Structures are given as structure tokens and as C-alpha cells.
């Protein structure tokens, strides 16, 4: 009887332990984007300075699209990195910021205080956020010169790896 | 219908009109992703009901285990508005879910499709239920057998006692 109980207990516990051991290798907050490796969804949005930006018109250069908000601490943290990267790749890559669930007035005030790093686009109906499957801010998508999404970065960007990726496309 | 719900529906209608008035690119995207609508255009109560049903099956991306229908976050309201636009155009429930799945992945479905690794989620509860039932059955049978054995022993002992008494007389 004890052997039977032991066998049943092991049959229940061992698969559970294996399942947990495998699961510990994954970040539960990370959700893989089905868009990586696929053509970026197009959008046509207006920037804060009134320019209409059509994503498909930017083909030929890499594009960094950053969904951000002023209420998001990681966005504030990565803001200086984006300023530096946008300077470094000026004329070679496009940097687009898409306002994610925030007021234009807040964004304008923030940018006036801390500086701008690219075109800031207004997404009033969240159509770009929905098309890119944004789960929260910040999320950054890197689009190659052919218009394909090559990477999705959740949370703060790593400037070194983003630079390496951009360099590989130039 | 309470005031809060009316407010939410007003925001949804506003967002829906914003989405409907948006650039043709997104409509092209819907067409490219989904093809022609499977159903006929909806409006009024039928549209409201269909929107409620489909958004109840969608996970709010910024919430903890809430459906898009149950959430009042700007993300969920925007998704509800987009779903309403698609449903109004005649896309059916599965097409609308596919549209969002293309961007967000299967995680957007509150109920994962029963295929591949997902089967684990569907099968394991049933397996555990069956296993638990089998264990209970085994336990009950074993107890019954033990009680039977004890009763049999008691009967035998009474018989032996009677035999001993008869022999000693």
C-alpha cells in the first residue's frame, strides 16, 4: 500500500516539479509578439508639430518606434538614452515616439522640460497601439529598412544592444 | 443601465467614431488580415450585444485577468471601439478575435484554443478529476473490503467459540 501511495504521489508531484522548473526559465511578464519577423503594421499619425507621418514612407532606413507616456517611470528613465541615440543616428534612422494613454498637454510639458528625441505622434484612437499589440509602456519596436519588425523591447531599452542592432542594419 | 455603464458606452461610441474616421490604412489592414466579412453589417442592439460577447472573450492587456468588456481602462475601451467597428462591418466573432490575435498573440484570448500545449490546460483538470474519482473509489472499496473481513472474522470467532463450548460440554 505504501509503495502504491508513493507511486501515485510521485506521479502527481514529479510532472508538477518539471513544469515549474521549465517555467522558471521564462519571465512571466514577457509576452512574445507575433509581429516580430513580420511586416510592421502601417499607420498614419499626426505629430505634435502638425506633420503627418506615414510609417510606410520611412522605408529605406531603420525606424525605432517607442510607445511611451509621462506617467510611466521606465519611460522617464529611458528618455535621455533615446535623446542620445536619436542624435547619434540622425539622418540614418528614424525615431518615432507614440503617445500611449496620455494627454498631449502632459507630453508637451514633459518634452519642453527634458528635451525631444524625434517625432512625437498622437494616437487618439490607440489604433497604432492596437495594431502593434502594445501591452504597456514603454514598448519599443525596431523596424528594419524593408519595413519588417526585427525586435520588440519591453520596458527600458538597452542602448548598447539597440545600437548594435541599428548598426547591423546600416 | 446605470450611469457608469452609459458613460463607458458613450466613450466607446466616441472612440468608435474616431476609429471609423481614421485613415484607410487600418481598414486595408483589416481587409488584408481578415479578408471579406463573413457576416452582414450590424447596428443597434445586435451590434451592442455582439460587441459585449466578443469583448468578453478578450483579455484586457493592461489588467490582471479581466476581460476587455469588464475593464474601463483606455486600452480596453479603444479595443472595444475597434471590435465594434469590425463587427459593424460584418466581421464575425472569430474574425475579430483573429484580428487582435495577429497583434497581441494568443494571450489576448481569455480561453486559449484547445490545441498543442494549450491542451494541457484543457486536459489536466479532467485527468485530475478522473484520477481523484478513481482514488476515492479505490479507497471506498478497500474500506468496504476491510469491514467485510472484520465482520467475517467476528462471525468465525463466534462460531469457533460455540464449537469450543460444545466440545467442552
mmCIF file of C-alpha atoms in Angstrom:
data_model
loop_
_atom_site.group_PDB
_atom_site.id
_atom_site.type_symbol
_atom_site.label_atom_id
_atom_site.label_comp_id
_atom_site.label_asym_id
_atom_site.label_seq_id
_atom_site.Cartn_x
_atom_site.Cartn_y
_atom_site.Cartn_z
ATOM 1 C CA UNK A 1 0.000 0.000 0.000
ATOM 2 C CA UNK A 2 2.804 2.469 0.910
ATOM 3 C CA UNK A 3 4.538 1.745 -2.366
ATOM 4 C CA UNK A 4 1.289 2.454 -4.185
ATOM 5 C CA UNK A 5 0.820 5.765 -2.369
ATOM 6 C CA UNK A 6 4.447 6.668 -3.109
ATOM 7 C CA UNK A 7 3.972 5.889 -6.802
ATOM 8 C CA UNK A 8 0.802 7.961 -7.075
ATOM 9 C CA UNK A 9 2.402 10.821 -5.130
ATOM 10 C CA UNK A 10 5.446 10.816 -7.402
ATOM 11 C CA UNK A 11 3.235 10.601 -10.484
ATOM 12 C CA UNK A 12 1.497 13.776 -9.325
ATOM 13 C CA UNK A 13 4.428 15.723 -7.921
ATOM 14 C CA UNK A 14 7.214 14.981 -10.439
ATOM 15 C CA UNK A 15 5.404 16.375 -13.531
ATOM 16 C CA UNK A 16 4.440 19.424 -11.470
ATOM 17 C CA UNK A 17 8.081 19.995 -10.448
ATOM 18 C CA UNK A 18 9.252 19.551 -14.051
ATOM 19 C CA UNK A 19 6.601 22.026 -15.202
ATOM 20 C CA UNK A 20 7.688 24.573 -12.578
ATOM 21 C CA UNK A 21 11.400 24.045 -13.340
ATOM 22 C CA UNK A 22 10.761 24.758 -17.024
ATOM 23 C CA UNK A 23 8.554 27.733 -16.205
ATOM 24 C CA UNK A 24 11.231 29.347 -14.017
ATOM 25 C CA UNK A 25 13.296 29.882 -17.176
ATOM 26 C CA UNK A 26 10.689 32.257 -18.534
ATOM 27 C CA UNK A 27 9.839 35.794 -17.497
ATOM 28 C CA UNK A 28 6.097 35.654 -16.777
ATOM 29 C CA UNK A 29 5.777 39.340 -17.742
ATOM 30 C CA UNK A 30 7.302 38.761 -21.167
ATOM 31 C CA UNK A 31 4.785 38.027 -23.874
ATOM 32 C CA UNK A 32 6.276 37.240 -27.230
ATOM 33 C CA UNK A 33 4.998 39.465 -30.002
ATOM 34 C CA UNK A 34 3.622 37.643 -33.016
ATOM 35 C CA UNK A 35 4.673 40.650 -35.092
ATOM 36 C CA UNK A 36 8.436 40.088 -34.805
ATOM 37 C CA UNK A 37 9.719 38.894 -38.173
ATOM 38 C CA UNK A 38 6.633 40.231 -39.910
ATOM 39 C CA UNK A 39 5.852 43.392 -41.774
ATOM 40 C CA UNK A 40 5.153 46.310 -39.445
ATOM 41 C CA UNK A 41 1.510 47.404 -39.433
ATOM 42 C CA UNK A 42 1.280 50.718 -41.183
ATOM 43 C CA UNK A 43 -0.031 53.850 -39.521
ATOM 44 C CA UNK A 44 -0.551 57.444 -40.497
ATOM 45 C CA UNK A 45 -0.461 59.684 -37.459
ATOM 46 C CA UNK A 46 -0.014 63.348 -36.814
ATOM 47 C CA UNK A 47 2.990 64.575 -34.859
ATOM 48 C CA UNK A 48 2.903 67.265 -32.196
ATOM 49 C CA UNK A 49 4.313 69.754 -34.698
ATOM 50 C CA UNK A 50 1.478 69.019 -37.128
ATOM 51 C CA UNK A 51 3.360 66.816 -39.578
ATOM 52 C CA UNK A 52 1.565 63.728 -40.835
ATOM 53 C CA UNK A 53 3.844 60.701 -40.542
ATOM 54 C CA UNK A 54 3.207 57.646 -42.688
ATOM 55 C CA UNK A 55 5.281 54.712 -41.456
ATOM 56 C CA UNK A 56 5.463 53.078 -44.880
ATOM 57 C CA UNK A 57 7.028 56.269 -46.283
ATOM 58 C CA UNK A 58 10.029 55.795 -43.999
ATOM 59 C CA UNK A 59 11.190 52.594 -45.672
ATOM 60 C CA UNK A 60 14.826 52.571 -46.636
ATOM 61 C CA UNK A 61 16.018 53.410 -43.096
ATOM 62 C CA UNK A 62 15.604 51.653 -39.768
ATOM 63 C CA UNK A 63 12.780 53.006 -37.612
ATOM 64 C CA UNK A 64 12.605 52.915 -33.833
ATOM 65 C CA UNK A 65 9.023 53.226 -32.581
ATOM 66 C CA UNK A 66 8.656 53.875 -28.882
ATOM 67 C CA UNK A 67 5.254 53.809 -27.178
ATOM 68 C CA UNK A 68 5.515 55.958 -24.074
ATOM 69 C CA UNK A 69 3.743 58.136 -21.531
ATOM 70 C CA UNK A 70 4.692 60.673 -18.893
ATOM 71 C CA UNK A 71 3.085 58.596 -16.129
ATOM 72 C CA UNK A 72 5.448 55.703 -16.865
ATOM 73 C CA UNK A 73 8.660 55.704 -14.807
ATOM 74 C CA UNK A 74 10.691 53.444 -17.145
ATOM 75 C CA UNK A 75 9.774 55.846 -19.989
ATOM 76 C CA UNK A 76 11.210 58.749 -17.998
ATOM 77 C CA UNK A 77 14.303 56.675 -17.216
ATOM 78 C CA UNK A 78 14.982 55.772 -20.844
ATOM 79 C CA UNK A 79 14.220 59.242 -22.200
ATOM 80 C CA UNK A 80 17.878 60.502 -22.036
ATOM 81 C CA UNK A 81 19.063 57.296 -23.758
ATOM 82 C CA UNK A 82 16.652 57.896 -26.608
ATOM 83 C CA UNK A 83 17.821 61.518 -26.900
ATOM 84 C CA UNK A 84 21.438 60.348 -27.233
ATOM 85 C CA UNK A 85 20.632 57.544 -29.672
ATOM 86 C CA UNK A 86 18.464 59.818 -31.829
ATOM 87 C CA UNK A 87 21.376 62.289 -32.001
ATOM 88 C CA UNK A 88 23.847 59.545 -32.873
ATOM 89 C CA UNK A 89 21.695 58.126 -35.672
ATOM 90 C CA UNK A 90 20.345 61.407 -37.003
ATOM 91 C CA UNK A 91 19.834 61.170 -40.741
ATOM 92 C CA UNK A 92 20.429 57.397 -40.710
ATOM 93 C CA UNK A 93 17.498 56.093 -38.669
ATOM 94 C CA UNK A 94 14.095 57.451 -37.712
ATOM 95 C CA UNK A 95 12.977 57.716 -34.110
ATOM 96 C CA UNK A 96 9.238 57.932 -33.536
ATOM 97 C CA UNK A 97 7.528 58.307 -30.176
ATOM 98 C CA UNK A 98 3.873 57.331 -29.999
ATOM 99 C CA UNK A 99 1.862 58.748 -27.120
ATOM 100 C CA UNK A 100 0.331 55.874 -25.163
ATOM 101 C CA UNK A 101 -2.653 56.675 -22.938
ATOM 102 C CA UNK A 102 -1.546 60.161 -22.051
ATOM 103 C CA UNK A 103 -2.634 63.747 -22.580
ATOM 104 C CA UNK A 104 -0.927 65.792 -25.261
ATOM 105 C CA UNK A 105 -0.501 68.669 -22.790
ATOM 106 C CA UNK A 106 1.419 66.398 -20.387
ATOM 107 C CA UNK A 107 3.682 65.201 -23.187
ATOM 108 C CA UNK A 108 4.352 68.727 -24.448
ATOM 109 C CA UNK A 109 5.175 69.937 -20.948
ATOM 110 C CA UNK A 110 7.485 66.975 -20.362
ATOM 111 C CA UNK A 111 9.309 67.421 -23.690
ATOM 112 C CA UNK A 112 9.703 71.165 -23.066
ATOM 113 C CA UNK A 113 11.421 70.383 -19.766
ATOM 114 C CA UNK A 114 13.514 67.379 -20.768
ATOM 115 C CA UNK A 115 14.083 67.678 -24.489
ATOM 116 C CA UNK A 116 12.786 65.858 -27.523
ATOM 117 C CA UNK A 117 14.308 62.937 -29.385
ATOM 118 C CA UNK A 118 12.202 62.521 -32.505
ATOM 119 C CA UNK A 119 8.752 62.878 -33.917
ATOM 120 C CA UNK A 120 6.137 62.506 -31.203
ATOM 121 C CA UNK A 121 2.937 61.111 -32.674
ATOM 122 C CA UNK A 122 -0.573 61.441 -31.347
ATOM 123 C CA UNK A 123 -2.561 58.190 -31.405
ATOM 124 C CA UNK A 124 -6.047 59.352 -30.314
ATOM 125 C CA UNK A 125 -7.965 56.136 -31.007
ATOM 126 C CA UNK A 126 -4.999 53.937 -29.989
ATOM 127 C CA UNK A 127 -5.064 52.457 -33.482
ATOM 128 C CA UNK A 128 -1.262 52.233 -33.669
ATOM 129 C CA UNK A 129 -1.071 50.770 -30.143
ATOM 130 C CA UNK A 130 -3.663 48.136 -31.066
ATOM 131 C CA UNK A 131 -2.032 47.382 -34.419
ATOM 132 C CA UNK A 132 1.330 46.857 -32.669
ATOM 133 C CA UNK A 133 -0.261 44.874 -29.833
ATOM 134 C CA UNK A 134 1.086 47.129 -27.099
ATOM 135 C CA UNK A 135 0.606 45.697 -23.603
ATOM 136 C CA UNK A 136 2.006 48.661 -21.688
ATOM 137 C CA UNK A 137 4.520 51.463 -21.717
ATOM 138 C CA UNK A 138 7.273 51.601 -22.632
ATOM 139 C CA UNK A 139 7.386 49.230 -25.570
ATOM 140 C CA UNK A 140 9.834 49.747 -28.384
ATOM 141 C CA UNK A 141 9.698 48.200 -31.831
ATOM 142 C CA UNK A 142 12.628 48.224 -34.219
ATOM 143 C CA UNK A 143 11.671 48.145 -37.873
ATOM 144 C CA UNK A 144 14.308 47.387 -40.498
ATOM 145 C CA UNK A 145 14.702 49.324 -43.770
ATOM 146 C CA UNK A 146 12.413 46.801 -45.502
ATOM 147 C CA UNK A 147 9.593 47.525 -43.084
ATOM 148 C CA UNK A 148 9.922 44.303 -41.091
ATOM 149 C CA UNK A 149 9.765 44.278 -37.290
ATOM 150 C CA UNK A 150 13.063 42.833 -36.093
ATOM 151 C CA UNK A 151 12.730 43.334 -32.351
ATOM 152 C CA UNK A 152 10.248 44.218 -29.659
ATOM 153 C CA UNK A 153 11.692 45.630 -26.447
ATOM 154 C CA UNK A 154 9.533 45.701 -23.357
ATOM 155 C CA UNK A 155 10.467 48.025 -20.502
ATOM 156 C CA UNK A 156 13.654 50.127 -20.625
ATOM 157 C CA UNK A 157 15.809 49.909 -23.757
ATOM 158 C CA UNK A 158 19.386 48.702 -23.549
ATOM 159 C CA UNK A 159 21.224 51.409 -25.558
ATOM 160 C CA UNK A 160 24.154 49.117 -26.414
ATOM 161 C CA UNK A 161 22.099 46.312 -27.887
ATOM 162 C CA UNK A 162 19.840 48.803 -29.687
ATOM 163 C CA UNK A 163 22.944 50.480 -31.162
ATOM 164 C CA UNK A 164 24.311 47.116 -32.260
ATOM 165 C CA UNK A 165 21.017 46.281 -33.897
ATOM 166 C CA UNK A 166 20.821 49.625 -35.690
ATOM 167 C CA UNK A 167 24.451 49.352 -36.811
ATOM 168 C CA UNK A 168 23.759 45.916 -38.271
ATOM 169 C CA UNK A 169 21.058 47.447 -40.458
ATOM 170 C CA UNK A 170 23.073 50.442 -41.704
ATOM 171 C CA UNK B 1 -28.465 50.511 -17.270
ATOM 172 C CA UNK B 2 -26.585 52.599 -14.681
ATOM 173 C CA UNK B 3 -24.887 55.936 -15.235
ATOM 174 C CA UNK B 4 -21.360 54.433 -15.226
ATOM 175 C CA UNK B 5 -22.218 51.962 -17.937
ATOM 176 C CA UNK B 6 -23.847 54.690 -20.038
ATOM 177 C CA UNK B 7 -20.640 56.718 -19.627
ATOM 178 C CA UNK B 8 -18.497 53.787 -20.768
ATOM 179 C CA UNK B 9 -20.696 53.204 -23.804
ATOM 180 C CA UNK B 10 -20.529 56.907 -24.678
ATOM 181 C CA UNK B 11 -16.709 56.759 -24.562
ATOM 182 C CA UNK B 12 -16.802 53.594 -26.672
ATOM 183 C CA UNK B 13 -19.065 55.288 -29.228
ATOM 184 C CA UNK B 14 -16.748 58.303 -29.335
ATOM 185 C CA UNK B 15 -13.701 56.080 -29.807
ATOM 186 C CA UNK B 16 -15.564 54.015 -32.401
ATOM 187 C CA UNK B 17 -16.343 57.143 -34.373
ATOM 188 C CA UNK B 18 -12.680 58.189 -34.056
ATOM 189 C CA UNK B 19 -11.565 54.777 -35.299
ATOM 190 C CA UNK B 20 -14.159 54.791 -38.073
ATOM 191 C CA UNK B 21 -12.893 58.157 -39.193
ATOM 192 C CA UNK B 22 -9.287 57.042 -39.069
ATOM 193 C CA UNK B 23 -7.108 56.570 -42.074
ATOM 194 C CA UNK B 24 -7.857 53.989 -44.731
ATOM 195 C CA UNK B 25 -4.628 52.134 -43.835
ATOM 196 C CA UNK B 26 -6.202 50.366 -40.910
ATOM 197 C CA UNK B 27 -9.219 49.308 -42.952
ATOM 198 C CA UNK B 28 -6.826 47.996 -45.558
ATOM 199 C CA UNK B 29 -5.082 46.145 -42.763
ATOM 200 C CA UNK B 30 -8.371 44.611 -41.583
ATOM 201 C CA UNK B 31 -9.151 43.539 -45.115
ATOM 202 C CA UNK B 32 -5.648 42.192 -45.654
ATOM 203 C CA UNK B 33 -5.663 40.278 -42.387
ATOM 204 C CA UNK B 34 -9.228 39.041 -42.383
ATOM 205 C CA UNK B 35 -10.453 39.171 -45.952
ATOM 206 C CA UNK B 36 -14.083 39.940 -46.540
ATOM 207 C CA UNK B 37 -16.500 39.879 -43.563
ATOM 208 C CA UNK B 38 -18.177 36.519 -43.031
ATOM 209 C CA UNK B 39 -21.415 38.084 -41.877
ATOM 210 C CA UNK B 40 -23.623 41.011 -42.689
ATOM 211 C CA UNK B 41 -23.265 44.505 -41.184
ATOM 212 C CA UNK B 42 -24.709 45.009 -37.688
ATOM 213 C CA UNK B 43 -26.121 48.007 -35.895
ATOM 214 C CA UNK B 44 -28.125 48.958 -32.813
ATOM 215 C CA UNK B 45 -28.846 46.365 -30.150
ATOM 216 C CA UNK B 46 -27.445 43.490 -32.226
ATOM 217 C CA UNK B 47 -24.136 45.331 -32.567
ATOM 218 C CA UNK B 48 -24.082 46.154 -28.846
ATOM 219 C CA UNK B 49 -24.773 42.503 -27.954
ATOM 220 C CA UNK B 50 -22.145 41.183 -30.375
ATOM 221 C CA UNK B 51 -19.579 43.666 -29.036
ATOM 222 C CA UNK B 52 -20.334 42.581 -25.482
ATOM 223 C CA UNK B 53 -19.966 38.915 -26.405
ATOM 224 C CA UNK B 54 -16.704 39.216 -28.300
ATOM 225 C CA UNK B 55 -15.041 41.603 -25.841
ATOM 226 C CA UNK B 56 -15.964 39.219 -23.021
ATOM 227 C CA UNK B 57 -13.670 36.693 -24.722
ATOM 228 C CA UNK B 58 -10.764 39.115 -24.992
ATOM 229 C CA UNK B 59 -8.175 39.702 -22.271
ATOM 230 C CA UNK B 60 -7.590 43.309 -21.273
ATOM 231 C CA UNK B 61 -3.857 43.752 -21.997
ATOM 232 C CA UNK B 62 -3.180 46.085 -19.082
ATOM 233 C CA UNK B 63 -5.319 44.358 -16.419
ATOM 234 C CA UNK B 64 -4.993 41.282 -14.238
ATOM 235 C CA UNK B 65 -7.318 38.626 -15.594
ATOM 236 C CA UNK B 66 -10.074 41.000 -16.684
ATOM 237 C CA UNK B 67 -11.833 40.858 -19.997
ATOM 238 C CA UNK B 68 -11.895 43.851 -22.318
ATOM 239 C CA UNK B 69 -15.638 44.079 -21.658
ATOM 240 C CA UNK B 70 -15.168 44.238 -17.881
ATOM 241 C CA UNK B 71 -12.345 46.766 -17.966
ATOM 242 C CA UNK B 72 -12.705 50.519 -18.086
ATOM 243 C CA UNK B 73 -9.054 51.245 -18.956
ATOM 244 C CA UNK B 74 -8.325 53.400 -22.010
ATOM 245 C CA UNK B 75 -6.678 50.398 -23.723
ATOM 246 C CA UNK B 76 -9.746 48.221 -23.224
ATOM 247 C CA UNK B 77 -12.102 50.986 -24.339
ATOM 248 C CA UNK B 78 -10.055 51.529 -27.504
ATOM 249 C CA UNK B 79 -10.084 47.786 -28.218
ATOM 250 C CA UNK B 80 -13.822 47.632 -27.602
ATOM 251 C CA UNK B 81 -14.299 50.506 -30.030
ATOM 252 C CA UNK B 82 -12.192 48.755 -32.664
ATOM 253 C CA UNK B 83 -14.090 45.487 -32.125
ATOM 254 C CA UNK B 84 -17.338 47.389 -32.572
ATOM 255 C CA UNK B 85 -16.138 48.868 -35.872
ATOM 256 C CA UNK B 86 -15.190 45.415 -37.149
ATOM 257 C CA UNK B 87 -18.476 43.863 -36.003
ATOM 258 C CA UNK B 88 -20.454 46.730 -37.548
ATOM 259 C CA UNK B 89 -18.697 45.974 -40.838
ATOM 260 C CA UNK B 90 -19.951 42.371 -40.633
ATOM 261 C CA UNK B 91 -16.885 40.550 -39.319
ATOM 262 C CA UNK B 92 -17.834 37.625 -37.121
ATOM 263 C CA UNK B 93 -16.594 36.790 -33.622
ATOM 264 C CA UNK B 94 -13.731 34.553 -34.771
ATOM 265 C CA UNK B 95 -12.552 37.120 -37.317
ATOM 266 C CA UNK B 96 -12.495 39.853 -34.668
ATOM 267 C CA UNK B 97 -10.543 37.626 -32.282
ATOM 268 C CA UNK B 98 -8.123 36.772 -35.090
ATOM 269 C CA UNK B 99 -7.625 40.476 -35.798
ATOM 270 C CA UNK B 100 -6.485 41.139 -32.226
ATOM 271 C CA UNK B 101 -4.560 37.883 -32.022
ATOM 272 C CA UNK B 102 -2.466 38.987 -35.004
ATOM 273 C CA UNK B 103 -1.179 41.933 -32.968
ATOM 274 C CA UNK B 104 -1.249 40.657 -29.393
ATOM 275 C CA UNK B 105 -0.763 36.944 -29.827
ATOM 276 C CA UNK B 106 -2.959 34.176 -28.481
ATOM 277 C CA UNK B 107 -2.611 35.624 -24.975
ATOM 278 C CA UNK B 108 -5.361 38.058 -25.905
ATOM 279 C CA UNK B 109 -7.870 35.190 -25.854
ATOM 280 C CA UNK B 110 -9.202 34.584 -22.357
ATOM 281 C CA UNK B 111 -9.886 30.974 -23.348
ATOM 282 C CA UNK B 112 -6.903 29.538 -25.233
ATOM 283 C CA UNK B 113 -7.599 27.409 -28.289
ATOM 284 C CA UNK B 114 -7.600 23.688 -27.362
ATOM 285 C CA UNK B 115 -4.535 22.724 -29.411
ATOM 286 C CA UNK B 116 -0.827 21.969 -28.872
ATOM 287 C CA UNK B 117 0.493 22.838 -25.426
ATOM 288 C CA UNK B 118 -2.852 24.507 -24.619
ATOM 289 C CA UNK B 119 -4.383 21.030 -24.448
ATOM 290 C CA UNK B 120 -2.512 20.727 -21.161
ATOM 291 C CA UNK B 121 -4.839 23.350 -19.693
ATOM 292 C CA UNK B 122 -7.941 21.632 -21.035
ATOM 293 C CA UNK B 123 -6.957 18.030 -20.335
ATOM 294 C CA UNK B 124 -5.197 18.206 -16.959
ATOM 295 C CA UNK B 125 -8.267 19.234 -14.913
ATOM 296 C CA UNK B 126 -10.246 16.355 -16.444
ATOM 297 C CA UNK B 127 -7.373 13.926 -15.803
ATOM 298 C CA UNK B 128 -7.087 15.055 -12.191
ATOM 299 C CA UNK B 129 -10.861 14.775 -11.781
ATOM 300 C CA UNK B 130 -10.843 11.219 -13.121
ATOM 301 C CA UNK B 131 -7.768 10.349 -11.061
ATOM 302 C CA UNK B 132 -9.365 11.785 -7.933
ATOM 303 C CA UNK B 133 -12.595 9.849 -8.586
ATOM 304 C CA UNK B 134 -10.613 6.660 -9.122
ATOM 305 C CA UNK B 135 -8.662 7.205 -5.883
ATOM 306 C CA UNK B 136 -11.867 7.816 -3.908
ATOM 307 C CA UNK B 137 -13.421 4.695 -5.437
ATOM 308 C CA UNK B 138 -10.351 2.649 -4.550
ATOM 309 C CA UNK B 139 -10.412 3.994 -1.013
ATOM 310 C CA UNK B 140 -14.109 3.213 -0.558
ATOM 311 C CA UNK B 141 -13.704 -0.294 -1.991
ATOM 312 C CA UNK B 142 -10.708 -1.025 0.227
ATOM 313 C CA UNK B 143 -12.602 0.182 3.330
ATOM 314 C CA UNK B 144 -15.634 -1.931 2.429
ATOM 315 C CA UNK B 145 -13.420 -4.979 1.925
ATOM 316 C CA UNK B 146 -11.713 -4.397 5.293
ATOM 317 C CA UNK B 147 -15.056 -4.016 7.075
ATOM 318 C CA UNK B 148 -16.264 -7.209 5.358
ATOM 319 C CA UNK B 149 -13.159 -9.023 6.525
ATOM 320 C CA UNK B 150 -13.617 -7.779 10.092
ATOM 321 C CA UNK B 151 -17.275 -8.905 10.062
ATOM 322 C CA UNK B 152 -16.272 -12.302 8.649
ATOM 323 C CA UNK B 153 -13.604 -12.702 11.354
ATOM 324 C CA UNK B 154 -16.132 -11.822 14.073
ATOM 325 C CA UNK B 155 -18.618 -14.381 12.703
ATOM 326 C CA UNK B 156 -15.902 -17.060 12.535
ATOM 327 C CA UNK B 157 -14.753 -16.317 16.052
ATOM 328 C CA UNK B 158 -18.336 -16.620 17.370
ATOM 329 C CA UNK B 159 -18.686 -19.930 15.580
ATOM 330 C CA UNK B 160 -15.388 -21.192 16.972
ATOM 331 C CA UNK B 161 -16.420 -20.100 20.437
ATOM 332 C CA UNK B 162 -19.663 -22.047 20.071
ATOM 333 C CA UNK B 163 -17.729 -25.099 18.861
ATOM 334 C CA UNK B 164 -15.330 -24.832 21.810
ATOM 335 C CA UNK B 165 -18.275 -24.659 24.228
ATOM 336 C CA UNK B 166 -19.964 -27.666 22.624
ATOM 337 C CA UNK B 167 -16.803 -29.743 22.702
ATOM 338 C CA UNK B 168 -16.048 -28.886 26.332
ATOM 339 C CA UNK B 169 -19.577 -29.843 27.485
#
